[in-house]
CSV table of C-alpha atoms in Angstrom, one decimal:
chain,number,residue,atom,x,y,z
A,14,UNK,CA,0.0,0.0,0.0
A,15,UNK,CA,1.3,3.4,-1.0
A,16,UNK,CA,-0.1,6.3,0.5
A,17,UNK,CA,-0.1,10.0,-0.9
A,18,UNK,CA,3.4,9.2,-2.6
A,19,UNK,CA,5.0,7.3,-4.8
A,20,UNK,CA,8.8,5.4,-4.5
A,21,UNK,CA,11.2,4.1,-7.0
A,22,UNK,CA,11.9,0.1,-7.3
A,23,UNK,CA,13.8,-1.9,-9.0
A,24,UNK,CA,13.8,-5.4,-9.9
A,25,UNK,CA,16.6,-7.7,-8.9
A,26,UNK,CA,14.6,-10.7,-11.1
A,27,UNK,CA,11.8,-11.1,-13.6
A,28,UNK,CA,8.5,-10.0,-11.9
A,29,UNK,CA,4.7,-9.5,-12.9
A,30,UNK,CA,2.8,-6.8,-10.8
A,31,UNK,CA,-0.3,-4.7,-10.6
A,32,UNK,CA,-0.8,-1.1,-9.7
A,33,UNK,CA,-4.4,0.0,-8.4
A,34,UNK,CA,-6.3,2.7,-6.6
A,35,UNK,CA,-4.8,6.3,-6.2
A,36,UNK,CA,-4.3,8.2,-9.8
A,37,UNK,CA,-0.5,8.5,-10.0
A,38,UNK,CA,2.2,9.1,-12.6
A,39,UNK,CA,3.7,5.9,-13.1
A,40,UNK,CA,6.2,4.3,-15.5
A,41,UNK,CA,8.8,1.9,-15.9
A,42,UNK,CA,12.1,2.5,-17.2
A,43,UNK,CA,14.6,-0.3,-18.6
A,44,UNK,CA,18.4,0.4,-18.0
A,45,UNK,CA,19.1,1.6,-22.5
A,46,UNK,CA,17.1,4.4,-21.5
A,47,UNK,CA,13.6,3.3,-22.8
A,48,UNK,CA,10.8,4.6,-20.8
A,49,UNK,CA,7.4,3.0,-20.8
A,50,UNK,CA,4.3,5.3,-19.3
A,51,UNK,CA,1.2,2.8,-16.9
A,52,UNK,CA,-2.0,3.8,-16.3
A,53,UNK,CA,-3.5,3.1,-12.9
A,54,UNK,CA,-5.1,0.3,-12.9
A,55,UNK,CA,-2.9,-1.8,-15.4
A,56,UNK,CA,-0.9,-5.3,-15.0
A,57,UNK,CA,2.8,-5.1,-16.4
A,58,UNK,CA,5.8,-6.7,-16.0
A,59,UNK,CA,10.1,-5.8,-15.4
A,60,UNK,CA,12.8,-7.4,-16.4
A,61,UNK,CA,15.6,-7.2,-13.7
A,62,UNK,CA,17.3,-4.5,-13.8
A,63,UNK,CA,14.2,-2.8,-15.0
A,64,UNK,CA,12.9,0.4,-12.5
A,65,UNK,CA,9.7,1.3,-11.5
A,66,UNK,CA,8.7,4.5,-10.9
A,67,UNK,CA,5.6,6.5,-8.8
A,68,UNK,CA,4.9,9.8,-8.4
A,69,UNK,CA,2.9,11.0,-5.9
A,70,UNK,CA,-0.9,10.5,-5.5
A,71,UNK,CA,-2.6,13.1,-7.7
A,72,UNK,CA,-6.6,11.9,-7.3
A,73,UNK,CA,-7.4,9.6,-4.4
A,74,UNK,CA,-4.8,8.8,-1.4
A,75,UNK,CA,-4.0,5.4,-1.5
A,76,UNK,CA,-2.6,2.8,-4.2
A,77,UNK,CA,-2.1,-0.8,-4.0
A,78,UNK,CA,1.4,-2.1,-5.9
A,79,UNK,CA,0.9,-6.3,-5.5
A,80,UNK,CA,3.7,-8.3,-6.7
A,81,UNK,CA,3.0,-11.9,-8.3
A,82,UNK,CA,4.0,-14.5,-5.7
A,83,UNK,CA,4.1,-12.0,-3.2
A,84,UNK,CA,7.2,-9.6,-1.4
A,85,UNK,CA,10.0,-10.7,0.3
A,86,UNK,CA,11.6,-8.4,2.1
């Protein structure tokens, strides 16, 4: 759960997620450069090495980041 802002991950292996709830500026970006813009809600996937990137909650307060097979922290 992410609430009011955003964060910045990045994926040490392959992983399928979901982002939901709060309208926020999300995208992913790939280490050549490439930047891909999400829409809230939308299902994607990274690659490692790939980063993830939120900015803060723009409509709503709260969005939901779930992570295929769960975290492990």
């Amino acid at each position: 759960e992410l609430t009011l802002h955003g964060g910045i991950f990045e994926a040490a292996i392959p992983l399928a997620l979901a982002l939901a709830g709060a309208t926020m500026s999300a995208r992913v970006e790939r280490p050549d450069g490439f930047r891909m813009p999400l829409r809230v809600p939308q299902s994607f996937s990274l690659k490692r090495g790939d980063r993830l990137t939120l900015g803060p909650a723009t409509h709503g307060a709260r969005a939901y980041l779930a992570v295929a097979g769960g975290w492990r922290t």
